[in-house]
Short mmCIF file of C-alpha atoms in Angstrom, two decimals:
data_model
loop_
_atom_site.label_atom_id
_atom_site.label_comp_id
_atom_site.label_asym_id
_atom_site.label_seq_id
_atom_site.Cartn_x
_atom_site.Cartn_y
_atom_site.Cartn_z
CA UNK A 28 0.00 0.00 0.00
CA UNK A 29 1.41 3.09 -0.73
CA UNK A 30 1.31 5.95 2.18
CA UNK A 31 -0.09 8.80 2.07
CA UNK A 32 3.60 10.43 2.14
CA UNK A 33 4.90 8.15 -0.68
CA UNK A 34 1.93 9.58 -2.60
CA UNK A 35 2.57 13.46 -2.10
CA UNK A 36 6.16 12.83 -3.06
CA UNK A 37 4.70 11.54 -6.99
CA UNK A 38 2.47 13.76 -7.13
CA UNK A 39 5.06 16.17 -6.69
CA UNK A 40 7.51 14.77 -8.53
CA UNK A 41 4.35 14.62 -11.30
CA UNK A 42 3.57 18.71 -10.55
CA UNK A 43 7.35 18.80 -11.73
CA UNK A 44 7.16 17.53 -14.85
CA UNK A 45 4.36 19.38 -16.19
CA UNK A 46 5.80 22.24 -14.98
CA UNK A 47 9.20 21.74 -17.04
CA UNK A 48 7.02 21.27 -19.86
CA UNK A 49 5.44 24.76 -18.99
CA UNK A 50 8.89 26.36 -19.20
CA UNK A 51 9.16 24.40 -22.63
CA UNK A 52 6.29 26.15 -24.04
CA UNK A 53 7.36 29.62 -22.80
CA UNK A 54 10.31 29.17 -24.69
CA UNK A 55 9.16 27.67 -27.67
CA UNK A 56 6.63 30.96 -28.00
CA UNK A 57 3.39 28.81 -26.76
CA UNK A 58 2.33 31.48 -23.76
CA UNK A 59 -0.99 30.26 -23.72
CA UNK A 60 0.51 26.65 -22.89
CA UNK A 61 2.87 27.98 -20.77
CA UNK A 62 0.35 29.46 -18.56
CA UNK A 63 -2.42 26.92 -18.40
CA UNK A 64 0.38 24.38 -17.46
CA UNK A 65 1.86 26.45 -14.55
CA UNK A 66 -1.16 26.78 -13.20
CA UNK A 67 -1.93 22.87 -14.01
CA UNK A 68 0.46 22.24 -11.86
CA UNK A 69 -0.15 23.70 -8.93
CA UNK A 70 -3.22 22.87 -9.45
CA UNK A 71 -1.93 19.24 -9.61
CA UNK A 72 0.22 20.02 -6.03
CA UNK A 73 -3.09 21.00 -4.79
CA UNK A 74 -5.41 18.15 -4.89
CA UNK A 75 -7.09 20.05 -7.66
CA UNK A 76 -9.12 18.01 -10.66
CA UNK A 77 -5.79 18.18 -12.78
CA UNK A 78 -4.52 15.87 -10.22
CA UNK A 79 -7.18 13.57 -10.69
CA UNK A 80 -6.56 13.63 -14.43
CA UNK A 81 -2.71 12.34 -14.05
CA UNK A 82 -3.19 10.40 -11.37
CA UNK A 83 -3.00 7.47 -13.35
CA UNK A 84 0.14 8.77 -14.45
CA UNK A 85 1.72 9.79 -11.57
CA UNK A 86 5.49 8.71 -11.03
CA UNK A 87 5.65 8.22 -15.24
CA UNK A 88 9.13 8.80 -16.61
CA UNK A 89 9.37 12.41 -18.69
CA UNK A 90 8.53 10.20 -21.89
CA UNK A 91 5.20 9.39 -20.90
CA UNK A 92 4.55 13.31 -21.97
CA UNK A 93 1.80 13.73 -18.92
CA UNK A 94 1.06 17.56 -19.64
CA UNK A 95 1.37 16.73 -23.22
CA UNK A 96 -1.68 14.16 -23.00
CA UNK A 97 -3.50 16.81 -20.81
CA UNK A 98 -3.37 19.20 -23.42
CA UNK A 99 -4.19 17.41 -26.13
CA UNK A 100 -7.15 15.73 -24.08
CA UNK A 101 -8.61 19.27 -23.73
CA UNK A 102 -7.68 21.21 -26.52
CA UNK A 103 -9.71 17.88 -28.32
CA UNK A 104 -12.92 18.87 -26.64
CA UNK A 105 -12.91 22.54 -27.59
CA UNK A 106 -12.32 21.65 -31.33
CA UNK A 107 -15.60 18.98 -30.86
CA UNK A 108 -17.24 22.15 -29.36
CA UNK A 109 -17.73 20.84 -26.23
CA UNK A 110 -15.71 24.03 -23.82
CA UNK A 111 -17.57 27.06 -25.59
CA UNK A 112 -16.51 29.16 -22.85
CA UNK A 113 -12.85 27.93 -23.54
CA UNK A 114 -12.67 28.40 -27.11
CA UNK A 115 -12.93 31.59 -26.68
CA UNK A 116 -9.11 31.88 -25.83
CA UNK A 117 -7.82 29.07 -28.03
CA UNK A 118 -7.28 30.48 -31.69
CA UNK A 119 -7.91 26.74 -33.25
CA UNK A 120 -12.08 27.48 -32.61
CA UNK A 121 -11.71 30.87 -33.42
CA UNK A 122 -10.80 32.48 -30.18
CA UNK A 123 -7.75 34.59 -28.86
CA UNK A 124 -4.82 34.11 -26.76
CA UNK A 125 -3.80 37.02 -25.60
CA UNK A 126 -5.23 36.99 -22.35
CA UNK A 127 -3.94 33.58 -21.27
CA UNK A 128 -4.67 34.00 -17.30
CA UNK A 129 -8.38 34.31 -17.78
CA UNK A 130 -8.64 30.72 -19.64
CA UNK A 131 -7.61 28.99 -16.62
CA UNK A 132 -11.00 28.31 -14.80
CA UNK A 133 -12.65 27.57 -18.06
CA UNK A 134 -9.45 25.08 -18.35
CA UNK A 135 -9.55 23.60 -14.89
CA UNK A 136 -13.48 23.55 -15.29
CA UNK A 137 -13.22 21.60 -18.89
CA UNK A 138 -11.29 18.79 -16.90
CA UNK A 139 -13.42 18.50 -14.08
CA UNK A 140 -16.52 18.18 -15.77
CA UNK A 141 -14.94 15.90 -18.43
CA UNK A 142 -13.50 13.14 -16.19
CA UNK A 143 -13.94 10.54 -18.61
CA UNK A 144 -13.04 12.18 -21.81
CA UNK A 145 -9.88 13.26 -20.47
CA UNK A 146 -8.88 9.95 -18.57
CA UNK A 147 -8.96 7.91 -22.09
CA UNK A 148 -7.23 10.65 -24.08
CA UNK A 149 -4.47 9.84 -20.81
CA UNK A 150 -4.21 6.65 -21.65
CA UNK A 151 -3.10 7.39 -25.10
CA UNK A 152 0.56 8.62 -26.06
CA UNK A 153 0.37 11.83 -28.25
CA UNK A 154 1.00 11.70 -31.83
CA UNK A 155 2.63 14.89 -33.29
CA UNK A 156 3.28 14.02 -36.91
CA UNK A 157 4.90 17.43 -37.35
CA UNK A 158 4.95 18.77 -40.84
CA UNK A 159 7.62 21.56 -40.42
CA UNK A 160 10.17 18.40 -40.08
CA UNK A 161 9.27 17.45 -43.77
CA UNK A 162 12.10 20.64 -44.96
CA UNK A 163 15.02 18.81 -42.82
CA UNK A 164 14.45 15.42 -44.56
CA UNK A 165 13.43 16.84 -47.95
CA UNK A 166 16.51 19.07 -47.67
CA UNK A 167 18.67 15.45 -47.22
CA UNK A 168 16.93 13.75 -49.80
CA UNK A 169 17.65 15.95 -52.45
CA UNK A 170 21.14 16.01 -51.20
CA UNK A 171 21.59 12.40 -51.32
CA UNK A 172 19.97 11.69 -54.82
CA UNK A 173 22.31 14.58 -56.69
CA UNK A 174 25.40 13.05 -54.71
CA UNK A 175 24.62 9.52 -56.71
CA UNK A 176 25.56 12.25 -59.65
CA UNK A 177 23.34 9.78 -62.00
CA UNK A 178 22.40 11.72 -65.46
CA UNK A 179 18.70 11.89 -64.42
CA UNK A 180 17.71 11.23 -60.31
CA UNK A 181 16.28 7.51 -59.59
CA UNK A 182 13.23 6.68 -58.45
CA UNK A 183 12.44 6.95 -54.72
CA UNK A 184 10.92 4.41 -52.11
CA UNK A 185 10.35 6.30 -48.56
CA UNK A 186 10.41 4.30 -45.53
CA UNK A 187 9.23 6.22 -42.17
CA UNK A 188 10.52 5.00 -38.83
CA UNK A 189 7.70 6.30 -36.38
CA UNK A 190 5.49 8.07 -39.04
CA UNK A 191 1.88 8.33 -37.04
CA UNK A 192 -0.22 9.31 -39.53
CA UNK A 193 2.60 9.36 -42.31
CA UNK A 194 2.00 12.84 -43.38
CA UNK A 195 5.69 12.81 -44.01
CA UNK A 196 5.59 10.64 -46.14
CA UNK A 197 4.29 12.89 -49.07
CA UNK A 198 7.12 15.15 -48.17
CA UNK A 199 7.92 15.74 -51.81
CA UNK A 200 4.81 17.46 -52.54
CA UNK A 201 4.88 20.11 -50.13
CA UNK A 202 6.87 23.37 -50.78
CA UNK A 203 9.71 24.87 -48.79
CA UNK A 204 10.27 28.64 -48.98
CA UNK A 205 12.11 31.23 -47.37
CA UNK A 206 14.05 34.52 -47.75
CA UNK A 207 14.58 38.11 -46.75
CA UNK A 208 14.45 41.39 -48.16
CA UNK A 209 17.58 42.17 -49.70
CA UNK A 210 19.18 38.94 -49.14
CA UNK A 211 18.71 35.01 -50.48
CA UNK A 212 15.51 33.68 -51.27
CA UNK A 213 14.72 30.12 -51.93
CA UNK A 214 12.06 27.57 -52.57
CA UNK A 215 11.88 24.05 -53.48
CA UNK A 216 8.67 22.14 -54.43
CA UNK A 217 5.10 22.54 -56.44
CA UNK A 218 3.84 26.11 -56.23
CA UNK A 219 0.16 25.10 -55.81
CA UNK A 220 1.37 22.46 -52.73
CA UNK A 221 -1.52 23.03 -49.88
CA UNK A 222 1.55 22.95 -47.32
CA UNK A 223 3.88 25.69 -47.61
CA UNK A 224 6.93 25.47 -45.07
CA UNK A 225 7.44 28.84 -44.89
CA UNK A 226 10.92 30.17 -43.06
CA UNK A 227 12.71 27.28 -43.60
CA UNK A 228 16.10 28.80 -43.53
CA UNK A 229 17.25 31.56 -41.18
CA UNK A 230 19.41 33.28 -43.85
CA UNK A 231 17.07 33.00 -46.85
CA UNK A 232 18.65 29.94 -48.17
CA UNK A 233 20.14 26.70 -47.58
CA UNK A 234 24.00 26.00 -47.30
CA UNK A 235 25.52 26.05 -50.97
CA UNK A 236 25.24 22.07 -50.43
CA UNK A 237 21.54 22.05 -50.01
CA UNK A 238 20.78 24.87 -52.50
CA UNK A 239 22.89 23.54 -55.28
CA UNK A 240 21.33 20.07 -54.68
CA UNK A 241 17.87 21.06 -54.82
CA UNK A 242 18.67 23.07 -58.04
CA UNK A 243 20.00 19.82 -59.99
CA UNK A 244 16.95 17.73 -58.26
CA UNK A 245 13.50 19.97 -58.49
CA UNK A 246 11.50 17.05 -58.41
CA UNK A 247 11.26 13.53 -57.33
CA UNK A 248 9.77 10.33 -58.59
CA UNK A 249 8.71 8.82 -55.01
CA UNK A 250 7.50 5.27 -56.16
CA UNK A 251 6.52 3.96 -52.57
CA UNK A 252 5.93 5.49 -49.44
CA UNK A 253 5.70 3.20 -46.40
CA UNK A 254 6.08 4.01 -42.85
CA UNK A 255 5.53 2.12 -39.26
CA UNK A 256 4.32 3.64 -35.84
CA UNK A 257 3.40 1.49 -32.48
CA UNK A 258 0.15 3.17 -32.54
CA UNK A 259 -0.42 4.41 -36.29
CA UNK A 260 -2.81 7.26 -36.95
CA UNK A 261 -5.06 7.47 -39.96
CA UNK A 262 -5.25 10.74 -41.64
CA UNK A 263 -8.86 9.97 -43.40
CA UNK A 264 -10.60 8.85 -40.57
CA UNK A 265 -12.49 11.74 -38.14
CA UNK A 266 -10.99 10.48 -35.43
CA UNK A 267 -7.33 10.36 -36.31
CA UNK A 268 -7.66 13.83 -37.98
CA UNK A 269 -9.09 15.01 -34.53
CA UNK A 270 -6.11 13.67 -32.69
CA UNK A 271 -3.31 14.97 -35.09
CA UNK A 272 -5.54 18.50 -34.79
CA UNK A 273 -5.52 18.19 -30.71
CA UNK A 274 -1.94 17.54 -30.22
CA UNK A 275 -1.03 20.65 -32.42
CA UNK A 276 -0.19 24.02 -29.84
CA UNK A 277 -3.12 26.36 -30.41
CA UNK A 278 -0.27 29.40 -29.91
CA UNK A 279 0.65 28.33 -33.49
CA UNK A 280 -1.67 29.36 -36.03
CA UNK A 281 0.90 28.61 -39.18
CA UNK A 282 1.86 24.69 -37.98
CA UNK A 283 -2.49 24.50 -37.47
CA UNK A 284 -2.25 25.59 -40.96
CA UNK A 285 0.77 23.55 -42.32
CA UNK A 286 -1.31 20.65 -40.91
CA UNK A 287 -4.75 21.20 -42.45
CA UNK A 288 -2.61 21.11 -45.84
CA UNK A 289 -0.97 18.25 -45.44
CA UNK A 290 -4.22 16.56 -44.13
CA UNK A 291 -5.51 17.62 -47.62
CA UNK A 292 -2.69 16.10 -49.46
CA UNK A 293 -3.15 12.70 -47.30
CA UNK A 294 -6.35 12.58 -49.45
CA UNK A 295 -4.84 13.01 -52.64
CA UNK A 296 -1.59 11.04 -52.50
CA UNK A 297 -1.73 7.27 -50.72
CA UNK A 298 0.58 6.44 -48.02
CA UNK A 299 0.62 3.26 -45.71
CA UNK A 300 1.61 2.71 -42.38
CA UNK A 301 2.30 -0.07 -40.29
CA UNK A 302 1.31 -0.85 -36.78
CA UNK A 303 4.99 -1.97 -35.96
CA UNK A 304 8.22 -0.95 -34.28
CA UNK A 305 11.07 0.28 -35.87
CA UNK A 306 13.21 -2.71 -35.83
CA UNK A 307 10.77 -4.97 -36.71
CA UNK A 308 9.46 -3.12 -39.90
CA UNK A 309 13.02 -3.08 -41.15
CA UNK A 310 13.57 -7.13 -40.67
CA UNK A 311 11.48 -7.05 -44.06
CA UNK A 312 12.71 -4.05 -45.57
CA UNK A 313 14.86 -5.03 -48.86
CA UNK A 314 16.58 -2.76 -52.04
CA UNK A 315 14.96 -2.38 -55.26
CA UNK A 316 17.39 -2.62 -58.37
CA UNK A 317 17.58 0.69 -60.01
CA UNK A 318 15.78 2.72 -57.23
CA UNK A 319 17.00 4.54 -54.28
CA UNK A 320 15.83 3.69 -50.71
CA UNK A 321 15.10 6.04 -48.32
CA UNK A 322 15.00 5.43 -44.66
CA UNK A 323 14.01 8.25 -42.57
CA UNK A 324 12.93 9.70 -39.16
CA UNK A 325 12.38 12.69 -37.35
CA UNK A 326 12.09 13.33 -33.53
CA UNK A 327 11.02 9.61 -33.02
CA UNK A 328 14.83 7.82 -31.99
CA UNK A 329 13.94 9.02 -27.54
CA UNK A 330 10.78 7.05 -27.83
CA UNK A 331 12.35 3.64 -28.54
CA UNK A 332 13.82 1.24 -26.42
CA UNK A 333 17.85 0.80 -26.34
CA UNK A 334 17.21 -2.91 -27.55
CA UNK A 335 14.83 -2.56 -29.78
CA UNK A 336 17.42 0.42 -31.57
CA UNK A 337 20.31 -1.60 -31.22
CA UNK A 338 18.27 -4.26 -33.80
CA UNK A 339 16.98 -1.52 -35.93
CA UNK A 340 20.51 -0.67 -36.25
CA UNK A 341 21.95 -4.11 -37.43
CA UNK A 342 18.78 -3.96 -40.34
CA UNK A 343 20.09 -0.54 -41.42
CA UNK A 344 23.67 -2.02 -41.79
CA UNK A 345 22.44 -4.84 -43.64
CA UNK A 346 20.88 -2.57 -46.18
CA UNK A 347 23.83 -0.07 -46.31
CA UNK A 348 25.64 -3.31 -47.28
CA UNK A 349 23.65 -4.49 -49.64
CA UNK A 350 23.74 -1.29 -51.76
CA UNK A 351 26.47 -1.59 -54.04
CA UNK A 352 25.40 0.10 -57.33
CA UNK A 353 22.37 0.08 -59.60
CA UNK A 354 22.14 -3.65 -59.72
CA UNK A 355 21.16 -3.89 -55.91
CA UNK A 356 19.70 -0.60 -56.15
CA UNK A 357 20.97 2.39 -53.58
CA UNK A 358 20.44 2.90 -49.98
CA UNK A 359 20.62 6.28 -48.04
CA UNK A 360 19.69 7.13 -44.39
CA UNK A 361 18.33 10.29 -43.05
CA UNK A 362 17.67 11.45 -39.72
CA UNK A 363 16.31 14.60 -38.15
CA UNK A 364 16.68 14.15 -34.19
CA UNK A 365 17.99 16.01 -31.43
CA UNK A 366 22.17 15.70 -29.77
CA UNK A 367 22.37 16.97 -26.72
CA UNK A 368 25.21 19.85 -26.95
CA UNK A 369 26.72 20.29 -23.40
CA UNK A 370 23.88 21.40 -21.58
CA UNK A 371 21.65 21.51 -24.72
CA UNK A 372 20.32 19.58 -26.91
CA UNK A 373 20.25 20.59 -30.33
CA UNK A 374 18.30 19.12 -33.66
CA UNK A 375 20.67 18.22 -36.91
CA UNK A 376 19.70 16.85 -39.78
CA UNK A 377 22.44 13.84 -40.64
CA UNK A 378 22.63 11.69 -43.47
CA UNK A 379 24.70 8.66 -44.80
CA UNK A 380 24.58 7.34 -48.05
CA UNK A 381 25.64 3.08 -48.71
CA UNK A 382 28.58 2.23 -46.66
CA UNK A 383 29.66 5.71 -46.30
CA UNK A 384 30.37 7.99 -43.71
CA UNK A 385 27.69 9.59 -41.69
CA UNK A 386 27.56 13.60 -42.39
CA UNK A 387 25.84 16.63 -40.53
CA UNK A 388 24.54 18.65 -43.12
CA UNK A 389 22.34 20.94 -40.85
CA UNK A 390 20.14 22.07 -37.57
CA UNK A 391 17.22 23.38 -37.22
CA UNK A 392 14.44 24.27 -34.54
CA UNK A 393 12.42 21.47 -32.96
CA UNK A 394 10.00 21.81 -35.12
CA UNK A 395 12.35 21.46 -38.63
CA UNK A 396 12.28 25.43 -39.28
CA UNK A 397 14.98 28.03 -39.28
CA UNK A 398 17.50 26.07 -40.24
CA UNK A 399 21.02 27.03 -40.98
CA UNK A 400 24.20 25.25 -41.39
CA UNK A 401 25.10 22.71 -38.47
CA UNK A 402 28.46 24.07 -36.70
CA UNK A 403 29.92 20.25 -37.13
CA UNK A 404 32.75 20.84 -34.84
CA UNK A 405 30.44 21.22 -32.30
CA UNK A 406 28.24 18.37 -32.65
CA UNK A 407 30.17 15.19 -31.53
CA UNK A 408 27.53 12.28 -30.95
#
């Protein structure tokens, strides 16, 4: 039996976490976030109905994401319409943020009168499939199919490690843009794409690298896109769309936006994904002769378990190996995850190509924008 001491000690150590995560969304420009959280947690501390809401979660490692799930749980009943009184301060429904203090009691009220709405969204890990990521891997994709230096660029099968809904996945049909006035501008992609990643670089343009790649290679010929996820999402069902919808910050009109393209495009261009781990989706990965195969990820590698990695890992040296020209078809890896930087941890986009070495071609913010060139002296694994 656990004491009544034992229990204020979790509960604190609970209070803790979301609070971290309320210092996370100050900094990541999220105030309305920030605020509802800080007050979560004391309201957590206090006995208060957010503490019935993560009590089932109390003690959970940081992964476990417990003001994440809160969030989502809530922000998912003001975009069914059920908070009226809280929409009116979450821009998603049509309401504002700037006066963040006065939506906590219709916050606090939402979960209490709620209870079991919000205990089975607790149950559930988010899923951010987060679209802004699409310019890091797109921006290593190109890179890798004009290093082949082939006289016109192969086709391209995507593979996803940890794609939820696999929005990713049609990462080729979006459009990246960015520039300045007076200085660089760039874009890569279809001009009528319903998913513009605006601001993708910080100084208008890619490193020469980048921007001299995506010049030779302004469009791909993606001939499969296949992804896994523990807990896949589907983008055309209501309910998947309403969880992809509630896990996006409300502080961020232009990712709400990136996201209702992209949910768009899911219904023009197919994508599959399994309900599998990482290493067990690559056991039946294989080349294609002729074709170049991508396997990518973004943000996913903290979620999985050491073992499980160290297998994925032994699958993605068996394919580097096995690529050893057009016969066997080519092989190139891309990542997008974060490497913590003394006290910091820092996103970089890496790729490796066959047996090759592994290169840092660029880092970005969490969310795949502003990026600039990686300082690689800096970034030892």
């Amino acid at each position: 039996m656990t004491s009544t001491g034992e229990a204020h000690v979790t509960r604190a150590r609970t209070a803790d976490l979301i609070d971290m995560q309320a210092q996370a969304c100050a900094e990541l420009k999220a105030p309305l976030y920030a605020t509802l959280l800080a007050r979560a947690a004391q309201d957590v501390r206090d006995g208060g109905p957010c503490a019935d809401a993560v009590a089932p979660l109390e003690g959970a490692p940081g992964p476990a994401a417990v003001a994440l799930r809160l969030l989502g749980a809530v922000h998912a009943l003001v975009l069914l319409g059920e908070t009226p009184e809280l929409a009116a301060h979450y821009p998603t429904s049509g309401g504002s943020a700037d006066h963040p203090e006065a939506a906590w009691g219709p916050f606090r009220r939402a979960v209490a009168e709620h209870p079991e709405h919000i205990a089975a969204w607790m149950r559930r890990p988010p899923q951010t499939n987060e679209v802004g990521r699409a310019n890091m891997l797109i921006s290593g994709l190109v890179t890798a199919v004009a290093g082949l230096a082939l006289p016109e660029p192969p086709p391209v099968r995507l593979l996803e490690l940890g794609a939820s809904a696999g929005l990713n996945l049609r990462a080729d049909r979006f459009r990246t843009a960015s520039g300045r006035p007076g200085g660089p501008e760039f874009s890569w992609g279809d001009p009528g794409s319903p998913v513009v990643l605006d601001g993708a670089w910080r100084d208008g343009a890619p490193p020469p690298r980048i921007a001299g790649a995506a010049a030779r290679v302004p469009a791909l010929d993606v001939v499969e896109r296949l992804g896994c996820d523990v807990d896949p999402l589907d983008p055309l069902d209501p309910a998947g769309a309403l969880a992809l919808r509630a896990y996006v910050w409300p502080d961020h009109p232009s990712r709400t936006a990136r996201l209702a393209g992209a949910l768009a495009l899911a219904r023009q261009v197919p994508a599959r994904v399994r309900a599998r781990g990482a290493a067990d989706f690559l056991v039946d990965a294989a080349l294609r002769p002729g074709t170049l195969t991508v396997v990518w990820h973004s943000v996913m590698r903290q979620y999985v378990p050491a073992e499980e990695w160290s297998r994925a890992e032994g699958e993605l040296r068996r394919l580097r190996t096995a690529a050893t020209g057009p016969e066997t078809g080519w092989f190139a890896h891309l990542a997008f995850e974060p490497r913590r930087i003394g006290g910091t941890h820092r996103f970089v986009l890496t790729l490796r190509v066959g047996e090759g070495p592994e290169e840092v071609l660029a880092e970005a913010h969490p969310w795949g924008l502003d990026a600039r060139a990686a300082e690689v002296a800096s970034l030892a694994p």
